[in-house]
Coordinates of C-alpha atoms in Angstrom, one line a residue:
M1 CA 8.6 -34.6 13.1
A2 CA 11.5 -34.8 15.5
D3 CA 11.4 -32.7 18.7
A4 CA 13.0 -29.3 18.3
A5 CA 15.2 -29.8 21.3
D6 CA 16.5 -33.1 19.9
L7 CA 17.3 -31.5 16.6
A8 CA 19.1 -28.6 18.3
R9 CA 21.0 -31.0 20.5
A10 CA 22.1 -33.1 17.6
L11 CA 23.2 -30.1 15.6
T12 CA 25.2 -28.8 18.6
E13 CA 27.1 -32.1 18.8
I14 CA 28.3 -31.9 15.2
L15 CA 29.6 -28.3 15.5
P16 CA 33.2 -28.5 16.7
S17 CA 34.1 -25.8 19.2
A18 CA 37.9 -26.0 19.4
N19 CA 40.2 -23.7 17.3
A20 CA 37.3 -22.3 15.2
A21 CA 38.2 -20.2 12.3
R22 CA 35.0 -18.2 12.0
P23 CA 31.7 -17.7 13.9
F24 CA 28.9 -19.9 12.8
R25 CA 25.2 -19.2 13.6
F26 CA 22.5 -21.7 13.8
L27 CA 18.9 -20.6 13.7
L28 CA 16.0 -23.0 14.3
E29 CA 12.7 -21.5 13.4
A30 CA 9.2 -22.9 13.4
G31 CA 5.9 -21.0 13.1
G32 CA 7.8 -17.7 13.3
E33 CA 9.3 -18.4 16.7
A34 CA 12.8 -19.5 17.7
V35 CA 12.4 -22.9 19.4
A36 CA 16.0 -24.1 19.5
G37 CA 15.9 -25.1 23.1
G38 CA 14.7 -21.6 23.9
A39 CA 17.9 -19.9 22.7
V40 CA 19.9 -19.2 19.6
L41 CA 22.9 -21.5 19.6
E42 CA 26.3 -20.0 18.8
K43 CA 29.1 -22.3 17.7
R44 CA 32.2 -22.1 15.7
G45 CA 32.9 -24.3 12.7
E46 CA 36.2 -25.4 11.3
E47 CA 35.1 -25.1 7.6
A48 CA 35.1 -21.8 5.7
D49 CA 31.8 -22.5 3.9
A50 CA 28.4 -23.8 4.8
F51 CA 25.5 -25.3 3.2
C52 CA 21.7 -25.2 3.9
V53 CA 19.3 -28.0 4.6
A54 CA 15.6 -27.2 4.7
V55 CA 13.4 -29.3 6.9
T56 CA 9.7 -28.7 7.3
E57 CA 9.4 -25.3 9.0
V58 CA 13.0 -25.5 10.1
V59 CA 16.0 -24.0 8.5
W60 CA 19.4 -25.3 9.5
L61 CA 22.8 -23.8 8.6
L62 CA 25.4 -26.6 8.8
P63 CA 29.1 -26.8 8.2
P64 CA 29.8 -29.0 5.2
P65 CA 30.6 -32.6 6.0
A66 CA 34.3 -33.6 5.8
R67 CA 35.4 -35.6 2.8
A68 CA 36.1 -39.3 3.3
E69 CA 39.7 -40.2 3.1
A70 CA 38.9 -43.5 1.4
D71 CA 35.9 -44.6 -0.6
D72 CA 35.5 -47.8 1.5
E73 CA 35.4 -45.9 4.8
P74 CA 32.4 -47.1 6.9
L75 CA 29.4 -44.8 7.3
G76 CA 26.4 -44.5 9.5
I77 CA 27.5 -46.4 12.7
P78 CA 29.5 -44.5 15.3
P79 CA 32.5 -46.3 16.8
A80 CA 32.0 -48.0 20.1
T81 CA 34.6 -45.8 21.7
E82 CA 32.8 -42.6 20.8
S83 CA 31.9 -40.4 23.7
R84 CA 29.9 -37.1 24.1
G85 CA 32.7 -35.3 25.7
P86 CA 34.9 -32.6 24.2
I87 CA 36.3 -33.0 20.7
S88 CA 39.3 -35.3 20.7
A89 CA 42.2 -35.9 18.4
C90 CA 40.0 -36.9 15.4
P91 CA 37.6 -34.0 14.9
M92 CA 36.9 -34.9 11.3
D93 CA 35.8 -38.4 12.0
R94 CA 33.6 -37.3 14.8
H95 CA 32.1 -34.6 12.7
K96 CA 31.2 -37.2 10.0
V97 CA 29.6 -39.5 12.5
K98 CA 27.6 -36.8 14.1
R99 CA 26.5 -35.5 10.7
Q100 CA 25.2 -39.0 9.9
R101 CA 23.4 -39.2 13.2
L102 CA 21.6 -36.0 12.4
D103 CA 20.6 -37.4 9.0
R104 CA 19.0 -40.4 10.8
I105 CA 17.0 -38.1 13.1
C106 CA 15.8 -36.1 10.1
E107 CA 15.0 -39.1 8.0
G108 CA 11.5 -38.9 6.6
I109 CA 10.9 -35.2 7.2
R110 CA 13.4 -33.6 4.8
P111 CA 11.6 -32.4 1.6
P112 CA 13.1 -33.5 -1.7
I113 CA 15.6 -31.1 -3.2
G114 CA 14.9 -30.4 -6.9
N115 CA 17.5 -29.6 -9.6
G116 CA 18.9 -26.1 -9.5
P117 CA 18.4 -23.5 -6.8
M118 CA 15.1 -23.4 -4.9
P119 CA 12.8 -20.6 -6.1
A120 CA 12.3 -17.7 -3.7
R121 CA 9.0 -16.1 -2.9
P122 CA 8.2 -12.9 -4.9
L123 CA 9.1 -9.7 -3.0
V124 CA 6.3 -7.3 -2.0
A125 CA 7.2 -4.0 -0.5
L126 CA 5.3 -1.4 1.6
L127 CA 6.9 1.7 0.3
D128 CA 5.9 4.5 2.7
G129 CA 5.0 2.6 5.9
R130 CA 6.5 0.2 8.4
D131 CA 3.6 -1.7 9.9
C132 CA 2.9 -5.0 8.0
T133 CA 1.1 -6.8 10.7
V134 CA -2.2 -6.7 8.8
E135 CA -0.8 -7.7 5.5
M136 CA 1.5 -10.5 6.6
P137 CA -1.2 -13.1 7.5
I138 CA -2.7 -12.7 4.0
L139 CA 0.6 -12.7 2.1
K140 CA 3.0 -14.8 4.1
D141 CA 2.4 -18.1 2.2
V142 CA 2.8 -16.5 -1.2
A143 CA 5.3 -13.6 -0.8
T144 CA 8.0 -12.1 1.3
V145 CA 6.9 -8.7 2.6
A146 CA 9.4 -5.9 3.2
F147 CA 8.8 -2.4 4.4
C148 CA 10.8 0.7 3.3
D149 CA 9.3 3.6 5.3
A150 CA 10.4 5.9 2.5
Q151 CA 9.2 9.4 1.5
S152 CA 10.7 9.1 -2.0
T153 CA 12.2 6.4 -4.3
Q154 CA 15.6 7.8 -3.4
E155 CA 15.1 6.3 0.1
I156 CA 14.1 2.8 -1.2
H157 CA 16.8 0.2 -1.0
E158 CA 18.3 -1.2 -4.2
K159 CA 17.1 -4.7 -3.4
V160 CA 13.5 -3.6 -3.4
L161 CA 14.0 -1.6 -6.6
N162 CA 15.5 -4.6 -8.3
E163 CA 13.4 -7.5 -7.0
A164 CA 10.0 -6.2 -5.8
V165 CA 7.1 -7.7 -7.9
G166 CA 4.4 -5.8 -5.9
A167 CA 4.2 -2.5 -4.1
L168 CA 1.8 -1.2 -1.4
M169 CA 1.7 2.5 -0.8
Y170 CA -0.2 5.2 1.0
H171 CA -0.6 8.8 -0.1
T172 CA 2.7 10.1 1.3
I173 CA 5.0 9.0 -1.6
T174 CA 4.7 9.9 -5.3
L175 CA 5.6 7.7 -8.2
S176 CA 6.3 9.6 -11.4
R177 CA 7.5 8.1 -14.6
Q178 CA 11.1 8.6 -13.5
D179 CA 10.4 6.9 -10.2
L180 CA 8.6 4.0 -11.9
E181 CA 11.6 3.5 -14.2
K182 CA 13.8 2.6 -11.1
F183 CA 11.8 -0.6 -10.4
K184 CA 13.1 -3.5 -12.5
A185 CA 10.6 -6.2 -11.7
L186 CA 7.5 -4.4 -10.6
R187 CA 4.2 -5.8 -11.8
V188 CA 1.5 -4.3 -9.6
I189 CA 1.0 -1.3 -7.4
V190 CA -1.8 -1.1 -4.9
R191 CA -2.7 2.2 -3.4
I192 CA -4.0 1.7 0.2
G193 CA -6.9 4.1 -0.3
S194 CA -8.9 5.4 -3.2
G195 CA -7.0 8.4 -4.5
Y196 CA -4.2 7.5 -7.0
D197 CA -3.2 10.9 -8.2
N198 CA 0.3 10.3 -6.7
V199 CA 0.9 7.5 -9.3
D200 CA 1.4 8.1 -13.0
I201 CA -0.9 5.4 -14.1
K202 CA -0.4 5.8 -17.8
S203 CA 3.3 5.6 -17.5
A204 CA 3.0 2.6 -15.3
A205 CA 1.1 0.8 -18.0
E206 CA 3.7 1.7 -20.5
L207 CA 6.8 0.9 -18.5
G208 CA 6.8 -2.9 -18.1
K209 CA 10.3 -3.9 -17.4
A210 CA 12.1 -7.1 -18.5
L211 CA 12.8 -9.3 -15.6
G212 CA 16.1 -10.4 -17.2
A213 CA 15.6 -11.9 -20.7
N214 CA 18.4 -14.4 -20.3
R215 CA 18.0 -15.3 -16.7
Y216 CA 16.2 -18.6 -15.9
W217 CA 16.1 -21.2 -13.3
L218 CA 14.7 -24.7 -12.8
T219 CA 12.0 -25.8 -10.5
A220 CA 11.5 -29.4 -9.6
R221 CA 8.7 -29.5 -12.2
M222 CA 9.8 -27.6 -15.3
P223 CA 12.1 -24.7 -16.4
V224 CA 10.6 -21.2 -16.2
I225 CA 12.0 -18.4 -18.3
A226 CA 11.5 -14.8 -17.3
R227 CA 9.8 -13.1 -20.2
N228 CA 9.4 -9.4 -20.9
P229 CA 5.9 -8.6 -19.5
R230 CA 4.7 -5.1 -20.3
G231 CA 2.9 -2.8 -18.0
I232 CA 2.5 -2.2 -14.3
A233 CA -1.0 -2.6 -13.0
V234 CA -2.2 0.1 -10.6
C235 CA -5.0 -0.6 -8.2
N236 CA -6.8 1.3 -5.5
I237 CA -9.1 0.5 -2.6
P238 CA -12.1 2.7 -3.2
S239 CA -14.7 1.4 -0.8
S240 CA -13.2 1.0 2.7
S241 CA -13.4 4.6 3.8
V242 CA -16.6 5.8 2.1
E243 CA -18.6 6.1 5.4
E244 CA -15.8 7.8 7.3
T245 CA -15.2 10.4 4.6
A246 CA -18.9 11.1 4.2
D247 CA -19.3 11.5 8.0
S248 CA -16.3 13.8 8.2
T249 CA -17.7 15.9 5.3
L250 CA -21.0 16.3 7.0
C251 CA -19.2 17.2 10.3
H252 CA -17.4 20.0 8.4
I253 CA -20.6 21.2 6.8
L254 CA -22.4 21.4 10.1
N255 CA -19.5 23.0 11.7
L256 CA -19.5 25.8 9.2
Y257 CA -23.2 26.4 9.6
R258 CA -23.3 26.2 13.4
R259 CA -19.8 27.7 14.0
V260 CA -18.9 25.1 16.7
T261 CA -15.1 25.6 16.2
W262 CA -15.2 29.4 16.6
L263 CA -17.6 29.2 19.6
H264 CA -15.1 26.8 21.3
Q265 CA -12.2 29.1 20.6
A266 CA -14.2 32.0 22.1
M267 CA -14.8 30.0 25.3
R268 CA -11.1 29.1 25.5
E269 CA -10.2 32.8 25.2
G270 CA -12.5 33.7 28.1
N271 CA -15.5 35.1 26.3
R272 CA -18.5 34.1 28.5
A273 CA -21.2 35.6 26.1
S274 CA -23.6 36.2 29.0
S275 CA -25.6 39.0 27.4
M276 CA -27.6 38.8 24.2
E277 CA -25.3 41.3 22.5
Q278 CA -22.3 39.1 23.4
I279 CA -24.0 36.0 22.1
R280 CA -24.9 37.8 18.9
E281 CA -21.3 38.8 18.5
V282 CA -19.7 35.5 19.3
A283 CA -22.2 33.3 17.3
G284 CA -22.6 35.8 14.5
G285 CA -22.7 34.0 11.1
A286 CA -24.5 30.9 12.4
V287 CA -27.2 29.9 9.8
R288 CA -30.3 27.7 9.8
I289 CA -29.7 24.6 7.8
R290 CA -33.3 23.7 6.6
G291 CA -33.9 25.1 3.2
E292 CA -30.2 25.6 2.3
T293 CA -28.9 24.1 -1.0
L294 CA -26.0 21.8 -0.8
G295 CA -24.1 21.4 -4.1
I296 CA -22.0 18.2 -4.6
I297 CA -19.4 18.1 -7.4
G298 CA -18.9 14.5 -8.2
L299 CA -21.6 12.0 -7.2
G300 CA -19.5 8.9 -6.7
R301 CA -19.5 6.7 -3.7
V302 CA -18.7 9.4 -1.2
G303 CA -20.8 12.0 -3.0
Q304 CA -23.9 9.8 -2.8
A305 CA -23.2 9.0 0.9
V306 CA -23.0 12.7 1.7
A307 CA -26.2 13.4 -0.2
L308 CA -28.1 10.7 1.8
R309 CA -26.7 12.1 5.1
A310 CA -27.5 15.7 4.2
K311 CA -31.2 15.3 3.2
P312 CA -32.5 14.4 6.8
F313 CA -31.0 17.7 8.0
G314 CA -33.2 19.7 5.6
F315 CA -30.7 20.4 2.8
N316 CA -31.9 20.6 -0.8
V317 CA -29.2 18.6 -2.5
V318 CA -28.1 19.3 -6.1
F319 CA -25.1 17.8 -7.9
Y320 CA -23.0 18.0 -11.0
D321 CA -21.6 14.9 -12.6
P322 CA -22.1 14.8 -16.4
Y323 CA -20.9 11.2 -16.8
L324 CA -23.4 9.5 -14.6
P325 CA -26.2 7.8 -16.5
D326 CA -29.6 9.4 -16.7
G327 CA -31.9 8.4 -13.9
V328 CA -29.4 8.4 -11.0
E329 CA -30.9 11.6 -9.7
R330 CA -34.4 10.1 -9.7
S331 CA -33.3 7.0 -7.8
L332 CA -31.6 9.1 -5.1
G333 CA -34.2 11.9 -5.0
L334 CA -31.7 14.6 -6.0
Q335 CA -31.7 17.5 -8.4
R336 CA -29.2 17.3 -11.2
M337 CA -27.4 20.4 -12.6
A338 CA -26.6 20.6 -16.3
T339 CA -23.4 22.6 -15.9
L340 CA -20.9 23.4 -13.3
Q341 CA -21.8 27.1 -13.5
D342 CA -25.4 26.2 -12.7
L343 CA -24.3 24.4 -9.5
L344 CA -22.1 27.2 -8.4
M345 CA -24.8 29.8 -8.9
H346 CA -27.5 27.8 -7.0
S347 CA -25.6 26.4 -4.0
D348 CA -25.3 27.8 -0.5
C349 CA -22.6 25.2 0.3
I350 CA -20.4 23.4 -2.1
T351 CA -18.5 20.1 -1.3
L352 CA -16.0 18.5 -3.6
H353 CA -15.9 14.7 -4.2
C354 CA -14.2 14.3 -7.6
S355 CA -10.8 12.9 -8.5
L356 CA -7.8 15.0 -9.2
N357 CA -6.2 14.9 -12.6
E358 CA -4.4 17.1 -15.1
H359 CA -7.7 18.5 -16.4
N360 CA -9.3 19.7 -13.1
H361 CA -6.4 21.0 -11.2
H362 CA -7.5 24.2 -9.4
L363 CA -11.2 23.5 -10.3
I364 CA -12.0 26.1 -7.6
N365 CA -10.1 29.2 -8.6
D366 CA -10.7 32.9 -8.8
F367 CA -12.9 32.6 -11.8
T368 CA -15.2 29.9 -10.4
I369 CA -15.3 31.6 -7.0
K370 CA -16.8 34.7 -8.6
Q371 CA -19.6 32.5 -10.0
M372 CA -20.6 31.3 -6.6
R373 CA -23.3 32.9 -4.4
Q374 CA -22.1 35.6 -2.2
G375 CA -21.3 34.1 1.2
C376 CA -21.1 30.5 0.1
F377 CA -19.5 27.8 2.2
L378 CA -16.8 25.5 0.7
V379 CA -15.8 22.0 1.9
N380 CA -13.0 19.9 0.4
T381 CA -12.3 16.3 1.6
A382 CA -11.3 15.0 -1.9
R383 CA -7.9 16.3 -3.1
G384 CA -6.0 19.5 -2.2
G385 CA -5.1 20.3 -5.8
L386 CA -8.8 20.9 -6.6
V387 CA -8.7 24.2 -4.8
D388 CA -6.4 27.2 -5.5
E389 CA -5.6 28.1 -1.9
K390 CA -4.4 31.6 -2.8
A391 CA -7.7 32.4 -4.5
L392 CA -9.6 30.9 -1.6
A393 CA -7.6 32.9 1.0
Q394 CA -8.4 36.1 -0.9
A395 CA -12.1 35.2 -1.2
L396 CA -12.3 34.5 2.5
K397 CA -10.7 37.9 3.3
E398 CA -13.1 39.7 1.0
G399 CA -16.1 37.8 2.3
R400 CA -17.1 36.3 -1.0
I401 CA -16.8 32.9 0.7
R402 CA -18.2 32.9 4.2
G403 CA -16.2 29.9 5.5
A404 CA -14.2 27.0 4.3
A405 CA -13.3 23.6 5.7
L406 CA -10.4 21.7 4.2
D407 CA -9.1 18.2 5.1
V408 CA -6.8 18.1 2.1
H409 CA -4.3 20.7 0.9
E410 CA -2.1 21.6 -2.0
S411 CA 1.0 20.9 0.0
E412 CA 1.0 18.1 2.6
P413 CA 1.8 17.8 5.4
F414 CA 0.0 21.1 5.8
S415 CA 1.3 24.0 7.9
F416 CA -0.5 27.2 8.5
A417 CA 2.8 29.0 8.9
N418 CA 4.0 28.2 5.4
G419 CA 0.8 28.3 3.3
P420 CA -1.4 31.0 1.8
L421 CA -4.2 30.3 4.4
K422 CA -2.2 31.5 7.4
D423 CA -4.0 34.9 7.6
A424 CA -7.3 33.8 6.1
P425 CA -10.4 34.1 8.5
N426 CA -13.1 31.5 8.9
V427 CA -11.2 28.5 7.7
I428 CA -11.0 25.0 9.3
C429 CA -8.1 22.8 8.4
T430 CA -7.6 19.1 9.4
P431 CA -4.6 17.0 8.4
H432 CA -6.0 14.6 5.7
T433 CA -7.7 12.4 8.2
A434 CA -11.4 12.4 7.0
W435 CA -10.9 8.9 5.7
Y436 CA -9.6 7.4 9.0
S437 CA -11.1 5.1 11.5
E438 CA -9.5 2.0 13.0
Q439 CA -12.0 -0.2 11.1
A440 CA -11.4 1.6 7.8
S441 CA -7.7 1.4 8.2
I442 CA -7.6 -2.3 8.8
E443 CA -10.2 -3.0 6.0
S444 CA -8.2 -1.0 3.5
R445 CA -5.0 -2.8 4.3
E446 CA -6.6 -6.2 4.2
D447 CA -8.2 -5.4 0.8
A448 CA -4.9 -4.1 -0.5
A449 CA -3.1 -7.3 0.6
K450 CA -5.8 -9.4 -1.0
E451 CA -5.4 -7.5 -4.3
I452 CA -1.7 -8.1 -4.2
R453 CA -2.4 -11.8 -3.6
R454 CA -4.8 -11.9 -6.6
A455 CA -2.0 -10.4 -8.7
I456 CA 0.5 -13.0 -7.6
T457 CA -1.7 -16.0 -8.0
G458 CA -3.9 -14.9 -10.9
H459 CA -3.8 -13.2 -14.3
I460 CA -3.1 -9.5 -14.5
P461 CA -5.3 -7.5 -15.0
D462 CA -8.2 -9.8 -15.2
A463 CA -7.8 -11.1 -11.6
L464 CA -7.7 -7.6 -10.2
R465 CA -10.9 -6.0 -8.8
N466 CA -9.9 -2.4 -8.8
C467 CA -7.3 -1.9 -11.6
V468 CA -7.5 1.8 -12.5
N469 CA -5.3 1.7 -15.5
K470 CA -6.8 -1.4 -17.2
E471 CA -7.6 0.5 -20.4
Y472 CA -3.9 1.4 -20.8
L473 CA -2.8 -2.1 -19.9
L474 CA -4.9 -3.7 -22.6
L475 CA -2.9 -1.9 -25.2
A476 CA 0.1 -4.0 -24.4
A477 CA 0.9 -7.0 -26.6
Q478 CA 1.3 -9.5 -23.8
W479 CA 0.1 -10.1 -20.3
S480 CA 1.5 -12.3 -17.6
S481 CA 0.9 -13.6 -14.2
I482 CA 3.2 -14.8 -11.5
D483 CA 3.2 -18.6 -11.5
P484 CA 2.1 -19.9 -8.1
A485 CA 3.9 -23.2 -8.8
T486 CA 7.2 -21.4 -8.5
V487 CA 6.5 -20.3 -4.9
H488 CA 8.3 -22.4 -2.4
P489 CA 6.5 -22.7 1.0
E490 CA 9.7 -23.1 3.0
L491 CA 11.7 -20.0 2.2
N492 CA 11.1 -16.5 3.6
G493 CA 7.8 -14.9 4.1
A494 CA 7.5 -15.7 7.8
A495 CA 8.2 -12.2 8.9
A496 CA 8.4 -8.6 7.5
Y497 CA 11.9 -7.2 6.8
R498 CA 13.0 -3.6 6.6
F499 CA 15.7 -2.6 4.2
P500 CA 17.2 0.7 5.6
P501 CA 19.6 2.7 3.4
G502 CA 22.8 0.7 3.0
V503 CA 21.6 -2.4 4.7
V504 CA 20.2 -5.5 3.0
G505 CA 18.6 -8.4 4.8
V506 CA 21.4 -10.7 5.8
A507 CA 21.6 -13.9 3.8
A508 CA 22.7 -17.1 5.3
P509 CA 26.2 -18.3 4.4
G510 CA 26.1 -20.6 1.4
L511 CA 22.5 -19.8 0.4
P512 CA 22.0 -19.3 -3.3
E513 CA 21.0 -15.8 -4.4
P514 CA 17.2 -15.7 -4.7
P515 CA 16.3 -16.0 -8.4
V516 CA 14.0 -13.6 -10.3
E517 CA 10.4 -14.7 -10.0
G518 CA 9.3 -16.6 -13.1
I519 CA 6.5 -15.2 -15.3
V520 CA 4.3 -17.3 -17.5
T521 CA 2.9 -15.5 -20.5
H522 CA -0.8 -15.5 -21.3
G523 CA -2.9 -14.1 -24.1
I524 CA -4.5 -10.7 -24.1
P525 CA -7.7 -10.6 -22.0
S526 CA -10.9 -9.6 -23.7
V527 CA -11.5 -5.9 -23.7
S528 CA -14.3 -4.7 -21.4
H529 CA -15.8 -1.3 -22.3
S530 CA -16.9 0.6 -19.3
A531 CA -18.9 3.8 -19.2
P532 CA -16.8 6.9 -19.8
H533 CA -15.7 8.9 -16.9
T534 CA -15.3 12.6 -16.5
P535 CA -11.8 14.0 -16.0
S536 CA -13.2 17.4 -15.2
P537 CA -16.6 19.1 -15.3
G538 CA -16.7 21.2 -18.5
E539 CA -13.8 19.4 -20.2
S540 CA -14.0 17.1 -23.2
N541 CA -14.2 13.4 -22.7
K542 CA -10.8 11.8 -22.5
L543 CA -9.6 8.3 -21.5
E544 CA -9.7 8.2 -17.7
P545 CA -9.7 4.9 -15.8
D546 CA -11.6 6.1 -12.8
R547 CA -13.6 9.2 -12.3
E548 CA -14.6 9.1 -8.6
I549 CA -12.4 9.3 -5.6
S550 CA -13.6 8.3 -2.1
T551 CA -11.3 11.0 -0.6
D552 CA -9.7 8.5 1.8
Q553 CA -6.0 8.9 2.6

């Protein structure tokens, strides 16, 4: 490949500088870094339009060559009188000669140009974040990654709504049916975390949008017609934060029993607790752990991790999860409760590790609180909607619940000033961070990017590892995958772009509009029957793609 400096110098020579009608920008890019002689070259071209020539890892924007005045005009060899000085009286002839000289420099390294416009990479958008540094190395060769940093779909740019094939998201944005209807090309959503109650997964499976029934384009190999795929696959990342969430849960449990937070506050307030009476007053409510009964609602990944951590402290661990197969309690050495009421009545501390859905909203309410032991502790690192905070605040004030530790809340971001817990005693609140560690954050983002990659290069939903609405998707008549043959390795994808409101990524003059990504239809995958999951303890069995939530993010 020709040296970048030679290419830049040759290009500079063919760009006339006198009497320019409009600015013309030249960008030489290789490996994600500008290498055009260490600078971006600014020149002015005499032509009103431009055309694009793609050269291995290099994109040039060139003014179109001048038309020959006669068919028999000689080409390829510059006249002997040519000099490298300023443009003389024959700028069009010099332009033509310099253009041909550049062609000779690039000979052998320019890829063949197929019929029709070159296919663009599929667009993948991070909806509610701005850091794509972890995702880019995994997706850069198969997709263009944009970030929106939005809190609602109203803040997402139209380009993303119209063209995004995949979406990555945290827990700070909600996608209802009305929100999902705004996306015209979306095929897969990956929740960076395990909880997916902020996505309407059933509507996603039903809302597959046509990618333009009459729009098609040609690749160098064959025409690809955009079909009407049905359904948007929704995936989660359930395993990356299991340890962090379980560790945080146990920290909250120990904190409630040993009252570390309140003892710290007393010290900050100047209470020295030097006498036995003062110690008894400050540390009142601290309880011995050995022999206490810990009740776990939902024995999924995190629930099991909490149980294994609690046993060495001396807890008697019981759990309620009616949809786990028989024998799980024996393999873990736990005691299984037949009903939710039994667990509430026999537990000294209750911790929640179940998913949030329409059936178990406010699972802990005034009625269930009255079934608990007097002076029970409550811990929630799952989902805020599982607990009625008004009922909890009243129970804390009345002493029916001795203390509570909440990492998740009904309204997030949480504020004591605006919530019902502002006057409640003996409550510890943290800002939905039980899932977080540097390692867990990176792992979850890597796993999410890999899931997007599997969706782009494979069959949906068969290629996906954690598709939570697969049962709904299999009801559709057709399934498709993004054809990897349509991905061109030269265009886009070398960096992450942000589309702020009112601004679209600037396209180069003369570049064709990126076409809609082609979809190749496939037959329906074989139906796999999984064990039923519980939407809510005590409720009838209904179709639910995933029962357990790792309470991360």
